[in-house]
Coordinates of C-alpha atoms and ligand atoms in Angstrom, one line a residue:
X13 CA -94.0 -18.1 39.9
X14 CA -95.7 -15.3 37.9
X15 CA -98.3 -15.2 35.1
X16 CA -100.6 -12.6 33.7
X17 CA -104.0 -14.2 34.6
X18 CA -104.6 -16.9 37.2
X19 CA -107.8 -18.8 36.3
X20 CA -109.5 -20.7 39.2
X21 CA -111.5 -23.7 37.9
X22 CA -111.1 -25.9 34.7
X23 CA -114.8 -26.1 33.8
X24 CA -116.0 -24.7 30.5
X25 CA -115.6 -21.1 31.7
X26 CA -112.0 -21.4 32.9
X27 CA -110.9 -23.5 29.9
X28 CA -112.5 -21.3 27.3
X29 CA -111.1 -18.1 28.9
X30 CA -107.6 -19.7 29.0
X31 CA -107.8 -20.6 25.3
X32 CA -109.0 -17.1 24.2
X33 CA -106.3 -15.4 26.3
X34 CA -103.7 -17.7 24.9
X35 CA -104.8 -16.9 21.3
X36 CA -104.3 -13.3 22.1
X37 CA -100.8 -13.9 23.6
X38 CA -101.8 -13.5 27.2
X39 CA -100.2 -16.0 29.7
X40 CA -102.4 -17.8 32.0
X41 CA -102.4 -20.7 34.5
X42 CA -105.5 -22.7 35.5
X43 CA -105.8 -24.1 39.0
X44 CA -108.4 -26.9 39.3
X45 CA -109.4 -28.7 42.5
X46 CA -110.4 -32.0 40.8
X47 CA -108.6 -34.3 38.4
X48 CA -109.2 -33.9 34.6
X49 CA -111.1 -37.2 34.4
X50 CA -113.4 -36.1 37.2
X51 CA -114.2 -32.8 35.3
X52 CA -114.9 -34.8 32.2
X53 CA -117.2 -37.3 34.1
X54 CA -119.8 -34.6 35.0
X55 CA -122.7 -34.9 32.6
X56 CA -124.4 -31.5 32.4
X57 CA -125.5 -29.2 29.6
X58 CA -126.1 -30.1 26.0
X59 CA -127.5 -27.2 24.0
X60 CA -125.4 -24.3 22.6
X61 CA -126.5 -21.0 21.3
X62 CA -125.0 -19.6 18.1
X63 CA -123.0 -17.0 20.2
X64 CA -121.4 -19.9 22.1
X65 CA -120.6 -21.8 18.9
X66 CA -119.1 -18.6 17.4
X67 CA -116.9 -18.2 20.5
X68 CA -115.7 -21.8 20.3
X69 CA -114.7 -21.2 16.7
X70 CA -112.9 -18.1 17.6
X71 CA -111.0 -20.1 20.3
X72 CA -110.0 -22.5 17.6
X73 CA -111.8 -25.5 19.0
X74 CA -114.9 -25.7 16.8
X75 CA -113.7 -28.5 14.5
X76 CA -115.4 -31.5 16.1
X77 CA -118.4 -29.3 17.1
X78 CA -118.9 -28.5 13.4
X79 CA -118.9 -32.1 12.3
X80 CA -120.6 -33.8 15.3
X81 CA -122.9 -31.1 16.7
X82 CA -126.6 -31.5 15.7
X83 CA -128.3 -28.3 14.6
X84 CA -131.9 -27.8 15.7
X85 CA -134.3 -25.6 13.9
X86 CA -137.2 -26.1 16.3
X87 CA -138.4 -27.1 19.7
X88 CA -141.7 -28.9 20.6
X89 CA -144.0 -28.3 23.5
X90 CA -146.1 -31.1 24.8
X91 CA -149.1 -30.3 27.0
X92 CA -152.6 -31.8 27.6
X93 CA -151.3 -34.8 25.7
X94 CA -150.6 -33.0 22.4
X95 CA -147.3 -32.0 20.8
X96 CA -146.9 -28.5 19.2
X97 CA -143.8 -27.5 17.2
X98 CA -142.3 -24.0 17.6
X99 CA -140.3 -23.1 14.5
X100 CA -137.5 -21.3 16.2
X101 CA -135.5 -20.9 13.0
X102 CA -138.4 -19.3 11.1
X103 CA -139.4 -17.0 14.0
X104 CA -135.9 -15.6 14.6
X105 CA -134.9 -14.9 11.0
X106 CA -132.7 -18.0 10.7
X107 CA -131.2 -18.7 14.2
X108 CA -130.6 -22.2 15.5
X109 CA -129.2 -24.0 18.5
X110 CA -126.7 -26.9 18.4
X111 CA -126.8 -30.1 20.5
X112 CA -123.2 -30.8 21.6
X113 CA -122.5 -32.1 25.1
X114 CA -120.6 -30.1 27.7
X115 CA -118.4 -33.1 28.2
X116 CA -117.3 -33.0 24.5
X117 CA -116.8 -29.2 24.6
X118 CA -114.7 -29.6 27.8
X119 CA -112.7 -32.4 26.2
X120 CA -112.0 -30.2 23.0
X121 CA -110.8 -27.4 25.2
X122 CA -108.6 -29.6 27.4
X123 CA -107.0 -31.1 24.3
X124 CA -106.3 -27.7 22.8
X125 CA -104.8 -26.6 26.0
X126 CA -102.6 -29.7 26.3
X127 CA -101.5 -29.4 22.6
X128 CA -100.5 -25.8 23.2
X129 CA -98.5 -26.8 26.3
X130 CA -100.4 -24.5 28.6
X131 CA -100.3 -25.1 32.3
X132 CA -103.3 -26.5 34.1
X133 CA -102.6 -27.6 37.7
X134 CA -105.1 -30.3 38.6
X135 CA -105.7 -31.5 42.2
X136 CA -104.7 -28.0 43.5
X137 CA -106.0 -28.0 47.1
X138 CA -106.8 -25.1 49.3
X139 CA -106.7 -22.5 46.5
X140 CA -106.9 -19.0 48.0
X141 CA -107.1 -15.7 46.0
X142 CA -105.6 -12.7 47.8
X143 CA -104.3 -9.2 47.3
X144 CA -106.8 -8.4 44.5
X145 CA -107.9 -5.1 46.0
X146 CA -104.4 -3.8 45.4
X147 CA -102.0 -3.9 42.4
X148 CA -100.4 -7.3 43.2
X149 CA -102.9 -10.2 43.4
X150 CA -101.6 -13.6 44.4
X151 CA -103.2 -17.0 44.5
X152 CA -101.8 -19.7 46.8
X153 CA -102.5 -23.4 46.6
X154 CA -101.3 -26.7 48.0
X155 CA -100.0 -29.5 45.8
X156 CA -97.6 -32.4 46.5
X157 CA -97.3 -31.5 50.2
X158 CA -96.1 -27.9 49.5
X159 CA -97.8 -24.5 49.4
X160 CA -97.2 -22.6 46.1
X161 CA -97.7 -18.9 45.2
X162 CA -98.8 -17.6 41.8
X163 CA -98.4 -13.8 41.3
X164 CA -100.5 -12.2 38.6
X165 CA -102.2 -9.1 37.2
X166 CA -105.7 -10.5 37.4
X167 CA -107.6 -13.4 38.9
X168 CA -110.5 -15.0 37.1
X169 CA -112.9 -16.9 39.4
X170 CA -114.3 -19.6 37.1
X171 CA -114.8 -22.1 39.9
X172 CA -118.5 -22.7 39.8
X173 CA -121.3 -22.3 42.4
X174 CA -119.3 -23.9 45.3
X175 CA -116.0 -22.3 44.5
X176 CA -113.6 -20.2 46.6
X177 CA -113.7 -17.0 44.5
X178 CA -117.2 -15.8 45.4
X179 CA -116.7 -17.1 49.0
X180 CA -113.6 -14.9 49.3
X181 CA -115.8 -11.7 48.9
X182 CA -118.9 -13.0 50.7
X183 CA -119.1 -9.9 52.9
X184 CA -119.2 -7.5 50.0
X185 CA -121.5 -9.3 47.6
X186 CA -125.3 -9.1 47.2
X187 CA -127.0 -12.4 46.5
X188 CA -130.4 -13.0 44.9
X189 CA -131.8 -16.5 45.1
X190 CA -134.8 -18.7 44.4
X191 CA -134.7 -22.4 45.2
X192 CA -137.3 -24.6 43.5
X193 CA -139.2 -27.4 45.4
X194 CA -138.2 -30.2 42.9
X195 CA -135.3 -31.6 41.0
X196 CA -134.5 -33.1 37.7
X197 CA -133.7 -36.8 37.3
X198 CA -131.5 -37.1 34.2
X199 CA -130.7 -40.3 32.3
X200 CA -128.1 -40.7 29.5
X201 CA -128.5 -43.8 27.3
X202 CA -127.0 -45.1 24.1
X203 CA -130.2 -45.2 22.2
X204 CA -131.4 -43.1 19.2
X205 CA -133.2 -39.9 20.4
X206 CA -137.0 -40.1 20.1
X207 CA -137.0 -36.7 18.5
X208 CA -133.8 -36.2 16.5
X209 CA -134.9 -32.9 15.0
X210 CA -136.2 -31.0 18.0
X211 CA -135.8 -30.7 21.8
X212 CA -139.1 -31.7 23.4
X213 CA -140.3 -29.9 26.6
X214 CA -143.3 -31.6 28.3
X215 CA -145.9 -30.3 30.7
X216 CA -148.2 -32.8 32.3
X217 CA -150.1 -33.2 35.5
X218 CA -147.5 -35.7 36.5
X219 CA -144.7 -33.1 36.1
X220 CA -142.1 -31.8 33.6
X221 CA -140.2 -34.0 31.1
X222 CA -137.6 -33.2 28.5
X223 CA -136.3 -35.2 25.5
X224 CA -132.8 -34.1 24.4
X225 CA -129.8 -35.8 22.8
X226 CA -126.0 -35.8 22.7
X227 CA -125.8 -37.5 19.2
X228 CA -127.9 -39.6 16.9
X229 CA -127.0 -42.6 19.0
X230 CA -127.0 -41.1 22.4
X231 CA -130.1 -39.6 24.2
X232 CA -130.5 -37.4 27.2
X233 CA -133.9 -37.4 29.0
X234 CA -135.1 -35.8 32.2
X235 CA -138.2 -35.9 34.4
X236 CA -139.1 -33.6 37.3
X237 CA -138.8 -35.5 40.6
X238 CA -139.2 -34.7 44.3
X239 CA -136.0 -33.2 45.9
X240 CA -135.7 -36.0 48.4
X241 CA -135.8 -38.8 45.8
X242 CA -132.7 -40.9 45.6
X243 CA -131.2 -42.1 42.3
X244 CA -131.5 -45.7 43.7
X245 CA -135.3 -45.2 43.9
X246 CA -135.3 -45.0 40.1
X247 CA -134.7 -48.2 38.2
X248 CA -134.3 -47.7 34.5
X249 CA -137.7 -49.3 34.0
X250 CA -139.4 -46.9 36.4
X251 CA -137.7 -43.9 34.6
X252 CA -138.8 -45.0 31.1
X253 CA -142.4 -45.7 32.3
X254 CA -142.6 -42.3 33.9
X255 CA -141.2 -40.5 30.9
X256 CA -143.7 -42.2 28.6
X257 CA -146.6 -41.1 30.9
X258 CA -145.6 -37.5 30.6
X259 CA -145.4 -37.3 26.8
X260 CA -148.0 -37.4 24.0
X261 CA -149.1 -41.0 23.0
X262 CA -147.2 -40.9 19.6
X263 CA -143.9 -39.9 21.1
X264 CA -144.4 -42.3 24.1
X265 CA -144.9 -45.1 21.6
X266 CA -141.7 -44.2 19.7
X267 CA -139.3 -44.0 22.6
X268 CA -136.5 -46.5 22.3
X269 CA -135.3 -47.5 25.7
X270 CA -132.0 -49.1 26.8
X271 CA -129.8 -49.3 29.9
X272 CA -128.8 -45.9 31.4
X273 CA -125.1 -45.1 31.3
X274 CA -125.5 -42.2 33.7
X275 CA -128.4 -41.3 36.1
X276 CA -128.4 -38.3 38.5
X277 CA -130.6 -35.9 40.3
X278 CA -129.9 -32.2 40.1
X279 CA -131.6 -29.5 42.3
X280 CA -133.0 -26.4 40.5
X281 CA -131.9 -22.9 41.6
X282 CA -132.0 -19.3 40.3
X283 CA -129.1 -17.3 41.7
X284 CA -127.3 -14.1 40.9
X285 CA -124.4 -12.4 42.8
X286 CA -123.6 -8.8 42.2
X287 CA -121.2 -7.3 41.4
X288 CA -118.9 -9.6 39.4
X289 CA -115.7 -7.6 39.9
X290 CA -113.7 -6.9 43.0
X291 CA -110.6 -4.9 42.2
X292 CA -108.5 -7.4 40.2
X293 CA -110.8 -10.4 40.9
X294 CA -113.5 -11.2 38.3
X295 CA -116.2 -13.8 38.7
X296 CA -117.5 -15.7 35.6
X297 CA -120.0 -18.4 34.9
X298 CA -121.6 -20.5 37.7
X299 CA -119.4 -18.7 40.2
X300 CA -121.6 -15.7 39.8
X301 CA -125.0 -17.0 38.6
X302 CA -127.1 -20.2 38.3
X303 CA -130.2 -20.7 36.3
X304 CA -132.6 -23.6 36.5
X305 CA -131.8 -25.8 33.5
X306 CA -135.1 -25.3 31.7
X307 CA -134.2 -23.6 28.5
X308 CA -130.5 -24.6 28.6
X309 CA -129.0 -21.2 29.5
X310 CA -126.4 -22.0 32.1
X311 CA -123.4 -22.9 29.9
X312 CA -124.3 -20.3 27.3
X313 CA -124.3 -17.6 29.9
X314 CA -121.0 -18.7 31.2
X315 CA -119.6 -18.5 27.6
X316 CA -120.9 -14.9 27.3
X317 CA -119.2 -13.8 30.5
X318 CA -116.0 -15.3 29.1
X319 CA -116.5 -13.4 25.9
X320 CA -116.7 -10.1 27.7
X321 CA -114.0 -11.0 30.2
X322 CA -111.4 -12.1 27.6
X323 CA -112.2 -9.0 25.5
X324 CA -111.6 -6.8 28.6
X325 CA -108.3 -8.4 29.5
X326 CA -107.1 -8.3 25.9
X327 CA -108.0 -4.6 25.7
X328 CA -106.2 -4.0 28.9
X329 CA -103.0 -5.8 28.1
X330 CA -102.7 -4.8 24.4
X331 CA -104.0 -1.2 24.6
X332 CA -103.8 -0.3 28.3
X333 CA -107.5 0.5 28.1
X334 CA -109.4 -0.3 31.3
X335 CA -112.9 0.4 29.9
X336 CA -113.7 -3.3 29.4
X337 CA -112.7 -4.3 32.9
X338 CA -114.5 -1.4 34.4
X339 CA -117.8 -2.2 32.6
X340 CA -117.5 -6.0 32.8
X341 CA -119.9 -6.5 35.7
X342 CA -122.7 -4.2 34.5
X343 CA -122.5 -5.5 30.9
X344 CA -122.7 -9.2 32.0
X345 CA -125.5 -8.6 34.6
X346 CA -127.7 -6.9 32.0
X347 CA -127.7 -10.1 29.9
X348 CA -127.7 -12.5 32.9
X349 CA -130.9 -11.0 34.4
X350 CA -132.7 -11.5 31.1
X351 CA -131.6 -15.1 31.0
X352 CA -132.6 -15.5 34.7
X353 CA -136.1 -14.2 33.8
X354 CA -136.5 -16.5 30.8
X355 CA -135.3 -19.6 32.7
X356 CA -137.5 -18.8 35.7
X357 CA -140.5 -18.2 33.5
X358 CA -140.1 -21.4 31.4
X359 CA -139.5 -23.4 34.7
X360 CA -142.6 -21.9 36.2
X361 CA -144.7 -22.6 33.1
X362 CA -143.6 -26.2 32.6
X363 CA -143.3 -27.7 36.1
X364 CA -145.8 -29.0 38.6
X365 CA -145.4 -27.0 41.9
X366 CA -146.8 -28.2 45.3
X367 CA -149.7 -25.8 44.8
X368 CA -150.3 -26.6 41.0
X369 CA -153.6 -28.3 41.6
X370 CA -156.2 -28.6 39.0
X371 CA -156.6 -24.8 38.7
X372 CA -152.8 -24.1 38.3
X373 CA -152.5 -26.9 35.8
X374 CA -155.4 -25.5 33.7
X375 CA -153.8 -22.0 33.8
X376 CA -150.5 -23.5 32.6
X377 CA -152.2 -25.2 29.7
X378 CA -154.1 -22.0 28.8
X379 CA -150.8 -20.1 28.7
X380 CA -149.1 -22.8 26.7
X381 CA -152.1 -22.9 24.3
X382 CA -151.7 -19.1 23.9
X383 CA -148.0 -19.5 23.4
X384 CA -148.2 -22.0 20.6
X385 CA -151.0 -20.2 18.7
X386 CA -149.8 -16.6 19.0
X387 CA -147.0 -15.6 16.7
X388 CA -146.0 -12.8 19.0
X389 CA -145.7 -15.1 22.0
X390 CA -144.0 -17.9 20.1
X391 CA -141.5 -15.3 18.7
X392 CA -140.7 -14.1 22.2
X393 CA -140.0 -17.7 23.3
X394 CA -137.9 -18.4 20.2
X395 CA -135.9 -15.2 20.5
X396 CA -134.9 -16.0 24.1
X397 CA -134.3 -19.7 23.3
X398 CA -131.7 -19.0 20.7
X399 CA -130.1 -16.4 23.0
X400 CA -130.6 -12.7 23.1
X401 CA -128.2 -10.6 21.0
X402 CA -125.0 -9.5 22.7
Ligands
FAD1 P1 -118.3 -25.4 36.5 O1 -118.7 -26.3 35.3 O2 -119.0 -25.7 37.8 O3 -116.8 -25.5 36.7 C1 -116.1 -25.0 37.8 C2 -114.8 -25.7 38.0 O4 -114.2 -25.1 39.1 C3 -115.0 -27.2 38.4 O5 -114.2 -28.0 37.6 C4 -114.7 -27.3 39.8 O6 -114.1 -28.5 40.2 C5 -113.6 -26.2 40.0 N1 -113.5 -25.7 41.3 C6 -114.5 -25.4 42.2 N2 -114.0 -25.0 43.4 C7 -112.7 -24.9 43.2 C8 -111.6 -24.4 44.1 N3 -111.8 -24.0 45.3 N4 -110.4 -24.5 43.6 C9 -110.1 -24.9 42.3 N5 -111.1 -25.3 41.4 C10 -112.4 -25.3 41.9 N6 -126.8 -26.1 32.0 C11 -127.5 -26.3 30.9 O7 -127.5 -25.3 30.1 N7 -128.2 -27.4 30.7 C12 -128.2 -28.5 31.6 O8 -128.8 -29.5 31.4 C13 -127.4 -28.3 32.8 N8 -127.4 -29.3 33.7 C14 -126.6 -29.1 34.9 C15 -126.6 -30.1 35.9 C16 -125.9 -29.9 37.0 C17 -125.8 -31.0 38.1 C18 -125.2 -28.7 37.2 C19 -124.4 -28.4 38.5 C20 -125.2 -27.7 36.2 C21 -125.9 -27.9 35.0 N9 -126.0 -27.0 34.0 C22 -126.7 -27.1 32.9 C23 -125.3 -25.7 34.1 C24 -124.0 -25.8 33.3 O9 -123.4 -27.1 33.4 C25 -123.1 -24.8 34.0 O10 -123.7 -23.5 33.7 C26 -121.6 -24.8 33.5 O11 -121.0 -26.0 33.9 C27 -120.9 -23.6 34.0 O12 -119.5 -23.7 33.8 P2 -118.5 -23.1 34.8 O13 -117.1 -23.4 34.1 O14 -118.8 -21.7 35.1 O15 -118.6 -23.9 36.1
DHB2 C1 -130.7 -30.1 27.8 C2 -130.8 -29.5 29.0 C3 -131.7 -28.5 29.1 O1 -131.8 -27.8 30.2 C4 -132.5 -28.0 28.1 O2 -133.3 -27.0 28.2 C5 -132.3 -28.7 26.9 C6 -131.4 -29.7 26.7 C7 -129.7 -31.2 27.7 O3 -129.1 -31.6 28.7 O4 -129.6 -31.7 26.5

């Protein structure tokens, strides 16, 4: 079989790329290792930058996002037991972020793909990209007891951090990495969010906390936890008690608790692989870079890669112009490193590290106090939070 672009991975990057290419009349096939239900079951990101919202509209899947997404004009920082608003909207000349779960975004993209009759091969095993250094790339995979071959012009590696695409060029790629000595314990619960108008980021001597949401009836909360903790160690009651202890008294009092519908522990990592193009193989999203979740940049960065990559492919197929594909890697990496810097610095500022004793804690509080009282510092935070310009 032959197609123009083989996309490996049906996460947000792969699905969005497929949709944008389809809109431009470019054939593509997606190969996904898991089932569709498995992909939809992963609870991950929740905050979209305007650039991401615009791209979803361009892809024709912004309908439910427009009616159900919750626009946020501000964030709040809690430290030393007090909450401070940052007027992100006012400081950035009117920019906002939108709360809309990655699960919902993925569902919208999957439905649009199915409605257009586009091929997605789920449970494709042993996917292998090859031939991408020459003119005739091919991707092989196993399904239903047979090995299949897909010939194409380009391969898009949208298969996340543990995918096969980056692994297939591991001898030719430079990797930059920082692993953090803690994780995030996340809880999803069908209770009204404690702060429906702002995402709350908390620094306390007990560690980081975050109050977010998926809708006005569904909350997403996180607390920093040791890496070797197990989800089973955390009863719902223990989680709610710990979250309350890390917030200011008024917010702690207001939290409405309920049974968790999902609970998981995620490690935190900063990671960048360079370059992002190898002949006719292109990496996008988590396949090429990871940020710690503080600041919600992961999904948004993936969307920007896809914007650049879809534009480059469209230019190539429609105008025979290779400029976009030749500059793809450098263009993406410039923006990625700025988001890496922001996510690393917000993580460093908000979390308790093994050596954050009294002195480190006071320094964090001093920096936070400066941040909330200096218009220049608040503006820098706000500008990065809503997403730097393309
Ligand atoms: P993925 O979503 O990882 O999708 C890759 C797809 O490729 C998957 O469906 C996978 O099954 C498939 N695949 C992998 N290997 C193969 C193979 N060999 N063959 C075929 N298919 C393959 N970001 C935030 O902004 N906020 C958050 O709160 C947040 N929380 C997160 C929690 C966790 C546990 C993780 C892992 C990430 C989190 N992120 C968060 C990051 C955000 O979810 C990612 O940046 C986003 O999912 C990237 O999308 P992607 O499509 O590039 O990769
Ligand atoms: C969420 C995750 C984040 O990393 C963040 O900074 C804000 C919100 C969330 O899952 O809703």
